Amino acid sequence: MKADIVTIFPDFFRGPLDYGITRRAQEMGLAKIEVHDLRGFTHDRHRTVDDRPFGGGEGMVLKPEPLFECLESMGVAARVDRLAGRVKQSVVLLSAQGQRFSQKVAAGLALLDRVVLLCGRYEGVDERVADFLADREISIGDYVLSGGEIAAAVIVEAMMRLLPGALGNEASAQQESFTVDVKAKSLNGADSTCGSNGLLDYPHYTRPAEFRGLAVPQALMSGNHEEIRKWRRQRALEKTLRNRPDLLKGAALSEEDQQYLAGIRRVGIEGQEI
Ligand code: SAM
């Protein structure tokens, strides 16, 4: 997969995407990231990329011409073919007004051959870019950033770690928060320690077994796989109920999960408010 990032601050990306799994995915040849300097597509002495908004108002707006020219220079497939799904490419405008980014959106993007991310700045981007150049607008959350660069880095990292082979251990991706595993039915099977299935991840512990008087939960030290599975699943259910109850509606819950949830809804979790 190739990710192209269009920005007025290309140096921003020296670093954030050069670590961990994103770096490994590039080294393994699974992914390639190319950063394009928007100012390289201007034609004036000052390399102007912004202008005042028509109708008045605050701030400056990114001009459409450099963005259109930049995309045209990249050999991306025609918008009509992208939108019809005839090519596995997508052009994304980062925008606080976009559809909310999620693990599901990341998984969809990870299936594509090429994803172009257009980073806005200032008060935003001339709307003709959203209407006629990009295929979709994506927001990484309900808050306003100063530019699309951090959002682009978030999206690249989230999708690249889902590329087959990038993680090294594919099973770990299936058990992470927000992941809906297609093998939901094996939820309570011996091959599944917990399986996220739309819940938040269960808590993790490592050595030392006791640290400043804080002991690792006994169930995890038991060596009993069924006890460990049950403990993890229950903690994931509790955490999801406490922090993100909205996720429970879409989660794949077994009979056992539902009974456990009903129980903690009735009596609560010891010492904690739900
Ligand atoms: N005037 C815009 C609004 O109120 O929606 C905010 C513009 S923001 C200061 C400048 C740029 O940052 C945007 O064009 C977009 O590319 C990026 N940006 C800001 N918040 C974002 C978010 N939550 N997700 C993705 N990109 C964001």
mmCIF file of C-alpha atoms and ligand atoms in Angstrom:
data_model
loop_
_atom_site.group_PDB
_atom_site.id
_atom_site.type_symbol
_atom_site.label_atom_id
_atom_site.label_comp_id
_atom_site.label_asym_id
_atom_site.label_seq_id
_atom_site.Cartn_x
_atom_site.Cartn_y
_atom_site.Cartn_z
ATOM 1 C CA MET A 1 0.000 0.000 0.000
ATOM 2 C CA LYS A 2 1.104 3.517 -0.701
ATOM 3 C CA ALA A 3 0.195 6.509 1.442
ATOM 4 C CA ASP A 4 0.715 9.966 -0.028
ATOM 5 C CA ILE A 5 0.552 12.911 2.338
ATOM 6 C CA VAL A 6 0.051 16.422 0.961
ATOM 7 C CA THR A 7 1.077 19.175 3.367
ATOM 8 C CA ILE A 8 2.617 22.620 3.652
ATOM 9 C CA PHE A 9 4.865 21.213 6.418
ATOM 10 C CA PRO A 10 6.616 18.172 4.903
ATOM 11 C CA ASP A 11 9.286 18.214 7.623
ATOM 12 C CA PHE A 12 6.587 17.459 10.176
ATOM 13 C CA PHE A 13 6.633 13.839 9.008
ATOM 14 C CA ARG A 14 10.362 13.351 9.613
ATOM 15 C CA GLY A 15 10.051 11.281 12.735
ATOM 16 C CA PRO A 16 6.489 10.343 13.632
ATOM 17 C CA LEU A 17 6.195 7.644 10.982
ATOM 18 C CA ASP A 18 9.784 6.390 11.263
ATOM 19 C CA TYR A 19 9.263 4.267 14.358
ATOM 20 C CA GLY A 20 7.827 0.913 15.348
ATOM 21 C CA ILE A 21 5.372 -0.855 13.135
ATOM 22 C CA THR A 22 5.042 1.943 10.565
ATOM 23 C CA ARG A 23 8.780 1.856 10.035
ATOM 24 C CA ARG A 24 8.796 -1.926 9.921
ATOM 25 C CA ALA A 25 5.977 -2.013 7.384
ATOM 26 C CA GLN A 26 8.042 0.268 5.139
ATOM 27 C CA GLU A 27 11.246 -1.713 5.626
ATOM 28 C CA MET A 28 9.420 -4.955 4.858
ATOM 29 C CA GLY A 29 8.098 -3.433 1.628
ATOM 30 C CA LEU A 30 4.479 -3.687 2.793
ATOM 31 C CA ALA A 31 4.014 0.073 2.704
ATOM 32 C CA LYS A 32 5.481 3.194 1.210
ATOM 33 C CA ILE A 33 4.892 6.714 2.464
ATOM 34 C CA GLU A 34 5.529 9.725 0.266
ATOM 35 C CA VAL A 35 5.214 13.278 1.538
ATOM 36 C CA HIS A 36 4.406 16.030 -0.993
ATOM 37 C CA ASP A 37 5.177 19.683 -0.356
ATOM 38 C CA LEU A 38 2.119 21.680 -1.407
ATOM 39 C CA ARG A 39 4.232 24.785 -1.920
ATOM 40 C CA GLY A 40 5.970 22.965 -4.767
ATOM 41 C CA PHE A 41 2.749 23.416 -6.728
ATOM 42 C CA THR A 42 2.561 27.204 -6.497
ATOM 43 C CA HIS A 43 3.699 29.572 -9.248
ATOM 44 C CA ASP A 44 4.480 32.819 -7.472
ATOM 45 C CA ARG A 45 7.623 34.123 -5.810
ATOM 46 C CA HIS A 46 6.124 33.746 -2.328
ATOM 47 C CA ARG A 47 4.885 30.189 -2.937
ATOM 48 C CA THR A 48 1.440 31.264 -1.794
ATOM 49 C CA VAL A 49 -0.944 28.469 -0.791
ATOM 50 C CA ASP A 50 -3.641 30.517 0.998
ATOM 51 C CA ASP A 51 -5.892 33.501 0.449
ATOM 52 C CA ARG A 52 -8.651 35.493 2.167
ATOM 53 C CA PRO A 53 -12.139 33.963 2.289
ATOM 54 C CA PHE A 54 -14.825 35.243 -0.070
ATOM 55 C CA GLY A 55 -17.656 36.787 1.937
ATOM 56 C CA GLY A 56 -15.258 38.026 4.613
ATOM 57 C CA GLY A 57 -14.543 36.492 7.979
ATOM 58 C CA GLU A 58 -11.605 35.326 9.986
ATOM 59 C CA GLY A 59 -8.368 33.821 8.793
ATOM 60 C CA MET A 60 -7.081 32.429 5.544
ATOM 61 C CA VAL A 61 -8.160 29.496 3.419
ATOM 62 C CA LEU A 62 -6.009 26.993 1.491
ATOM 63 C CA LYS A 63 -6.356 27.721 -2.231
ATOM 64 C CA PRO A 64 -7.642 24.980 -4.532
ATOM 65 C CA GLU A 65 -5.129 25.241 -7.419
ATOM 66 C CA PRO A 66 -2.016 23.842 -5.674
ATOM 67 C CA LEU A 67 -4.015 20.921 -4.262
ATOM 68 C CA PHE A 68 -5.537 20.051 -7.644
ATOM 69 C CA GLU A 69 -2.143 20.367 -9.367
ATOM 70 C CA CYS A 70 -0.399 18.307 -6.720
ATOM 71 C CA LEU A 71 -2.891 15.466 -7.024
ATOM 72 C CA GLU A 72 -2.738 15.593 -10.828
ATOM 73 C CA SER A 73 1.062 15.247 -10.651
ATOM 74 C CA MET A 74 0.794 12.053 -8.600
ATOM 75 C CA GLY A 75 -0.830 9.822 -11.192
ATOM 76 C CA VAL A 76 -3.790 8.994 -8.969
ATOM 77 C CA ALA A 77 -6.737 7.329 -10.743
ATOM 78 C CA ALA A 78 -9.691 9.476 -11.857
ATOM 79 C CA ARG A 79 -12.169 10.423 -9.136
ATOM 80 C CA VAL A 80 -15.021 8.772 -11.004
ATOM 81 C CA ASP A 81 -13.153 5.452 -10.968
ATOM 82 C CA ARG A 82 -12.218 5.815 -7.309
ATOM 83 C CA LEU A 83 -15.778 6.552 -6.283
ATOM 84 C CA ALA A 84 -17.128 3.675 -8.339
ATOM 85 C CA GLY A 85 -14.648 1.310 -6.652
ATOM 86 C CA ARG A 86 -13.024 0.447 -9.973
ATOM 87 C CA VAL A 87 -9.619 1.156 -8.422
ATOM 88 C CA LYS A 88 -8.441 0.556 -4.868
ATOM 89 C CA GLN A 89 -7.501 4.161 -4.228
ATOM 90 C CA SER A 90 -8.944 6.889 -2.072
ATOM 91 C CA VAL A 91 -8.291 10.599 -1.654
ATOM 92 C CA VAL A 92 -9.073 11.797 1.845
ATOM 93 C CA LEU A 93 -9.371 15.384 3.017
ATOM 94 C CA LEU A 94 -8.589 15.727 6.718
ATOM 95 C CA SER A 95 -11.291 17.910 8.224
ATOM 96 C CA ALA A 96 -12.948 18.478 11.586
ATOM 97 C CA GLN A 97 -16.203 18.360 9.598
ATOM 98 C CA GLY A 98 -15.492 14.903 8.230
ATOM 99 C CA GLN A 99 -16.854 11.488 9.111
ATOM 100 C CA ARG A 100 -15.404 10.172 12.340
ATOM 101 C CA PHE A 101 -12.310 7.981 12.006
ATOM 102 C CA SER A 102 -12.556 4.571 13.648
ATOM 103 C CA GLN A 103 -10.942 1.138 13.645
ATOM 104 C CA LYS A 104 -13.507 0.112 11.030
ATOM 105 C CA VAL A 105 -12.547 3.002 8.744
ATOM 106 C CA ALA A 106 -8.857 2.162 9.284
ATOM 107 C CA ALA A 107 -9.527 -1.464 8.317
ATOM 108 C CA GLY A 108 -11.327 -0.309 5.147
ATOM 109 C CA LEU A 109 -8.442 1.960 4.151
ATOM 110 C CA ALA A 110 -5.902 -0.796 4.853
ATOM 111 C CA LEU A 111 -7.491 -2.847 2.051
ATOM 112 C CA LEU A 112 -6.658 -0.196 -0.549
ATOM 113 C CA ASP A 113 -3.557 0.053 -2.750
ATOM 114 C CA ARG A 114 -3.214 3.792 -2.386
ATOM 115 C CA VAL A 115 -4.501 6.396 0.065
ATOM 116 C CA VAL A 116 -3.869 10.105 -0.430
ATOM 117 C CA LEU A 117 -4.240 12.332 2.624
ATOM 118 C CA LEU A 118 -4.722 16.069 2.092
ATOM 119 C CA CYS A 119 -3.804 18.133 5.162
ATOM 120 C CA GLY A 120 -5.675 21.380 5.668
ATOM 121 C CA ARG A 121 -4.392 24.429 7.554
ATOM 122 C CA TYR A 122 -5.587 27.886 8.607
ATOM 123 C CA GLU A 123 -9.404 28.206 8.577
ATOM 124 C CA GLY A 124 -9.590 25.195 6.313
ATOM 125 C CA VAL A 125 -9.571 24.339 2.621
ATOM 126 C CA ASP A 126 -11.478 25.791 -0.337
ATOM 127 C CA GLU A 127 -14.671 23.696 -0.433
ATOM 128 C CA ARG A 128 -14.145 22.748 -4.085
ATOM 129 C CA VAL A 129 -11.455 20.373 -2.843
ATOM 130 C CA ALA A 130 -13.992 18.475 -0.717
ATOM 131 C CA ASP A 131 -16.582 18.580 -3.499
ATOM 132 C CA PHE A 132 -14.511 17.736 -6.581
ATOM 133 C CA LEU A 133 -11.031 16.486 -5.625
ATOM 134 C CA ALA A 134 -11.335 14.375 -2.468
ATOM 135 C CA ASP A 135 -13.521 11.272 -2.198
ATOM 136 C CA ARG A 136 -14.285 11.766 1.469
ATOM 137 C CA GLU A 137 -13.589 13.953 4.497
ATOM 138 C CA ILE A 138 -12.340 12.308 7.674
ATOM 139 C CA SER A 139 -12.127 13.744 11.183
ATOM 140 C CA ILE A 140 -10.079 12.049 13.892
ATOM 141 C CA GLY A 141 -12.353 13.353 16.637
ATOM 142 C CA ASP A 142 -14.653 16.078 17.813
ATOM 143 C CA TYR A 143 -12.045 18.743 18.417
ATOM 144 C CA VAL A 144 -10.250 21.231 16.206
ATOM 145 C CA LEU A 145 -6.542 20.853 15.422
ATOM 146 C CA SER A 146 -4.464 23.554 13.767
ATOM 147 C CA GLY A 147 -3.727 21.351 10.780
ATOM 148 C CA GLY A 148 -4.335 17.962 9.224
ATOM 149 C CA GLU A 149 -0.783 16.679 9.765
ATOM 150 C CA ILE A 150 -1.317 14.994 13.120
ATOM 151 C CA ALA A 151 -4.594 13.549 11.840
ATOM 152 C CA ALA A 152 -2.795 12.164 8.769
ATOM 153 C CA ALA A 153 -0.132 10.559 10.981
ATOM 154 C CA VAL A 154 -2.864 8.976 13.125
ATOM 155 C CA ILE A 155 -4.591 7.529 10.070
ATOM 156 C CA VAL A 156 -1.367 6.223 8.503
ATOM 157 C CA GLU A 157 -0.333 4.511 11.738
ATOM 158 C CA ALA A 158 -3.770 2.993 12.360
ATOM 159 C CA MET A 159 -4.088 1.586 8.847
ATOM 160 C CA MET A 160 -0.493 0.414 8.381
ATOM 161 C CA ARG A 161 -0.495 -1.708 11.504
ATOM 162 C CA LEU A 162 -3.430 -3.574 9.959
ATOM 163 C CA LEU A 163 -1.532 -4.551 6.809
ATOM 164 C CA PRO A 164 -1.097 -8.328 6.766
ATOM 165 C CA GLY A 165 2.377 -9.114 8.130
ATOM 166 C CA ALA A 166 3.009 -5.674 9.672
ATOM 167 C CA LEU A 167 2.397 -6.688 13.273
ATOM 168 C CA GLY A 168 4.300 -9.941 13.156
ATOM 169 C CA ASN A 169 1.573 -11.511 15.264
ATOM 170 C CA GLU A 170 -1.767 -11.211 13.481
ATOM 171 C CA ALA A 171 -3.648 -12.659 16.444
ATOM 172 C CA SER A 172 -2.870 -9.610 18.557
ATOM 173 C CA ALA A 173 -4.698 -7.305 16.106
ATOM 174 C CA GLN A 174 -7.789 -9.468 16.432
ATOM 175 C CA GLN A 175 -7.883 -9.108 20.197
ATOM 176 C CA GLU A 176 -7.416 -5.370 20.413
ATOM 177 C CA SER A 177 -9.931 -2.761 21.470
ATOM 178 C CA PHE A 178 -12.665 -2.026 18.881
ATOM 179 C CA THR A 179 -11.867 -5.077 16.759
ATOM 180 C CA VAL A 180 -14.840 -7.118 15.712
ATOM 181 C CA ASP A 181 -13.460 -10.566 15.045
ATOM 182 C CA VAL A 182 -15.261 -12.550 12.395
ATOM 183 C CA LYS A 183 -14.573 -15.653 14.475
ATOM 184 C CA ALA A 184 -16.884 -14.298 17.163
ATOM 185 C CA LYS A 185 -18.383 -17.722 17.672
ATOM 186 C CA SER A 186 -15.053 -19.050 18.933
ATOM 187 C CA LEU A 187 -15.325 -16.521 21.739
ATOM 188 C CA ASN A 188 -15.364 -19.128 24.396
ATOM 189 C CA GLY A 189 -13.324 -21.705 22.522
ATOM 190 C CA ALA A 190 -9.941 -22.964 23.635
ATOM 191 C CA ASP A 191 -8.185 -21.078 20.798
ATOM 192 C CA SER A 192 -9.335 -17.709 22.032
ATOM 193 C CA THR A 193 -7.981 -16.148 25.229
ATOM 194 C CA CYS A 194 -10.530 -13.366 25.199
ATOM 195 C CA GLY A 195 -11.104 -11.908 21.710
ATOM 196 C CA SER A 196 -12.097 -8.248 21.700
ATOM 197 C CA ASN A 197 -15.169 -8.734 19.499
ATOM 198 C CA GLY A 198 -15.993 -5.063 19.763
ATOM 199 C CA LEU A 199 -15.114 -4.633 23.445
ATOM 200 C CA LEU A 200 -12.211 -2.650 24.824
ATOM 201 C CA ASP A 201 -9.078 -4.699 25.372
ATOM 202 C CA TYR A 202 -8.563 -6.584 28.647
ATOM 203 C CA PRO A 203 -5.846 -5.389 31.110
ATOM 204 C CA HIS A 204 -2.278 -6.556 30.544
ATOM 205 C CA TYR A 205 0.414 -7.231 33.167
ATOM 206 C CA THR A 206 4.056 -8.264 32.998
ATOM 207 C CA ARG A 207 6.945 -8.956 35.396
ATOM 208 C CA PRO A 208 7.506 -8.304 38.255
ATOM 209 C CA ALA A 209 4.605 -10.245 39.738
ATOM 210 C CA GLU A 210 4.631 -7.822 42.650
ATOM 211 C CA PHE A 211 5.736 -4.211 42.449
ATOM 212 C CA ARG A 212 5.628 -1.801 45.412
ATOM 213 C CA GLY A 213 3.050 -4.018 47.027
ATOM 214 C CA LEU A 214 0.916 -4.112 43.859
ATOM 215 C CA ALA A 215 0.344 -7.721 42.876
ATOM 216 C CA VAL A 216 -0.618 -9.086 39.485
ATOM 217 C CA PRO A 217 -4.133 -10.595 39.648
ATOM 218 C CA GLN A 218 -3.986 -14.185 40.856
ATOM 219 C CA ALA A 219 -6.046 -15.570 37.973
ATOM 220 C CA LEU A 220 -3.293 -14.635 35.495
ATOM 221 C CA MET A 221 -0.694 -16.535 37.514
ATOM 222 C CA SER A 222 -2.821 -19.657 37.778
ATOM 223 C CA GLY A 223 -1.702 -21.287 34.530
ATOM 224 C CA ASN A 224 -5.319 -22.352 34.095
ATOM 225 C CA HIS A 225 -6.298 -21.285 30.557
ATOM 226 C CA GLU A 226 -10.017 -21.309 31.197
ATOM 227 C CA GLU A 227 -9.633 -19.221 34.338
ATOM 228 C CA ILE A 228 -7.407 -16.732 32.471
ATOM 229 C CA ARG A 229 -9.827 -16.483 29.553
ATOM 230 C CA LYS A 230 -12.735 -15.877 31.867
ATOM 231 C CA TRP A 231 -10.868 -13.296 33.930
ATOM 232 C CA ARG A 232 -9.787 -11.345 30.841
ATOM 233 C CA ARG A 233 -13.195 -11.428 29.272
ATOM 234 C CA GLN A 234 -14.869 -10.202 32.470
ATOM 235 C CA ARG A 235 -12.366 -7.349 32.896
ATOM 236 C CA ALA A 236 -12.924 -6.328 29.242
ATOM 237 C CA LEU A 237 -16.685 -6.332 29.813
ATOM 238 C CA GLU A 238 -16.324 -4.252 32.989
ATOM 239 C CA LYS A 239 -14.012 -1.715 31.388
ATOM 240 C CA THR A 240 -16.249 -1.345 28.362
ATOM 241 C CA LEU A 241 -19.337 -0.917 30.537
ATOM 242 C CA ARG A 242 -17.559 1.697 32.650
ATOM 243 C CA ASN A 243 -15.695 3.682 29.959
ATOM 244 C CA ARG A 244 -17.504 3.048 26.674
ATOM 245 C CA PRO A 245 -20.990 1.595 27.249
ATOM 246 C CA ASP A 246 -21.925 2.666 23.706
ATOM 247 C CA LEU A 247 -19.669 -0.114 22.343
ATOM 248 C CA LEU A 248 -21.691 -2.858 24.010
ATOM 249 C CA LYS A 249 -24.505 -2.443 21.481
ATOM 250 C CA GLY A 250 -22.243 -3.471 18.579
ATOM 251 C CA ALA A 251 -20.160 -6.069 20.429
ATOM 252 C CA ALA A 252 -20.463 -9.799 19.818
ATOM 253 C CA LEU A 253 -21.585 -11.000 23.240
ATOM 254 C CA SER A 254 -21.963 -14.626 24.205
ATOM 255 C CA GLU A 255 -24.639 -15.919 26.559
ATOM 256 C CA GLU A 256 -21.978 -16.015 29.272
ATOM 257 C CA ASP A 257 -21.038 -12.354 28.601
ATOM 258 C CA GLN A 258 -24.662 -11.251 28.818
ATOM 259 C CA GLN A 259 -25.163 -13.054 32.082
ATOM 260 C CA TYR A 260 -22.027 -11.490 33.519
ATOM 261 C CA LEU A 261 -23.085 -8.016 32.391
ATOM 262 C CA ALA A 262 -26.550 -8.466 33.837
ATOM 263 C CA GLY A 263 -24.911 -9.456 37.130
ATOM 264 C CA ILE A 264 -22.608 -6.442 37.357
ATOM 265 C CA ARG A 265 -25.380 -4.096 36.279
ATOM 266 C CA ARG A 266 -27.398 -5.456 39.206
ATOM 267 C CA VAL A 267 -24.779 -5.458 41.937
ATOM 268 C CA GLY A 268 -21.899 -3.372 40.507
ATOM 269 C CA ILE A 269 -18.213 -4.179 40.542
ATOM 270 C CA GLU A 270 -16.688 -4.426 43.967
ATOM 271 C CA GLY A 271 -15.510 -0.993 45.106
ATOM 272 C CA GLN A 272 -16.200 0.682 41.765
ATOM 273 C CA GLU A 273 -19.075 2.702 40.464
ATOM 274 C CA ILE A 274 -20.581 1.734 37.112
HETATM 275 N N1 SAM B 1 -12.552 26.035 10.423
HETATM 276 C C1 SAM B 1 -12.479 24.610 10.573
HETATM 277 C C2 SAM B 1 -13.673 24.114 11.364
HETATM 278 O O1 SAM B 1 -14.142 24.818 12.240
HETATM 279 O O2 SAM B 1 -14.113 22.971 11.098
HETATM 280 C C3 SAM B 1 -11.212 24.190 11.298
HETATM 281 C C4 SAM B 1 -9.988 24.339 10.481
HETATM 282 S S1 SAM B 1 -8.556 23.690 11.293
HETATM 283 C C5 SAM B 1 -8.007 25.067 12.242
HETATM 284 C C6 SAM B 1 -7.363 23.547 10.045
HETATM 285 C C7 SAM B 1 -7.193 22.155 9.450
HETATM 286 O O3 SAM B 1 -6.854 21.241 10.481
HETATM 287 C C8 SAM B 1 -8.401 21.558 8.786
HETATM 288 O O4 SAM B 1 -8.560 22.018 7.461
HETATM 289 C C9 SAM B 1 -8.117 20.066 8.846
HETATM 290 O O5 SAM B 1 -7.303 19.656 7.777
HETATM 291 C C10 SAM B 1 -7.324 19.945 10.144
HETATM 292 N N2 SAM B 1 -8.149 19.449 11.250
HETATM 293 C C11 SAM B 1 -8.591 20.160 12.321
HETATM 294 N N3 SAM B 1 -9.290 19.396 13.161
HETATM 295 C C12 SAM B 1 -9.304 18.158 12.629
HETATM 296 C C13 SAM B 1 -9.865 16.924 13.041
HETATM 297 N N4 SAM B 1 -10.571 16.806 14.155
HETATM 298 N N5 SAM B 1 -9.668 15.846 12.257
HETATM 299 C C14 SAM B 1 -8.960 15.944 11.104
HETATM 300 N N6 SAM B 1 -8.396 17.085 10.665
HETATM 301 C C15 SAM B 1 -8.565 18.187 11.415
#
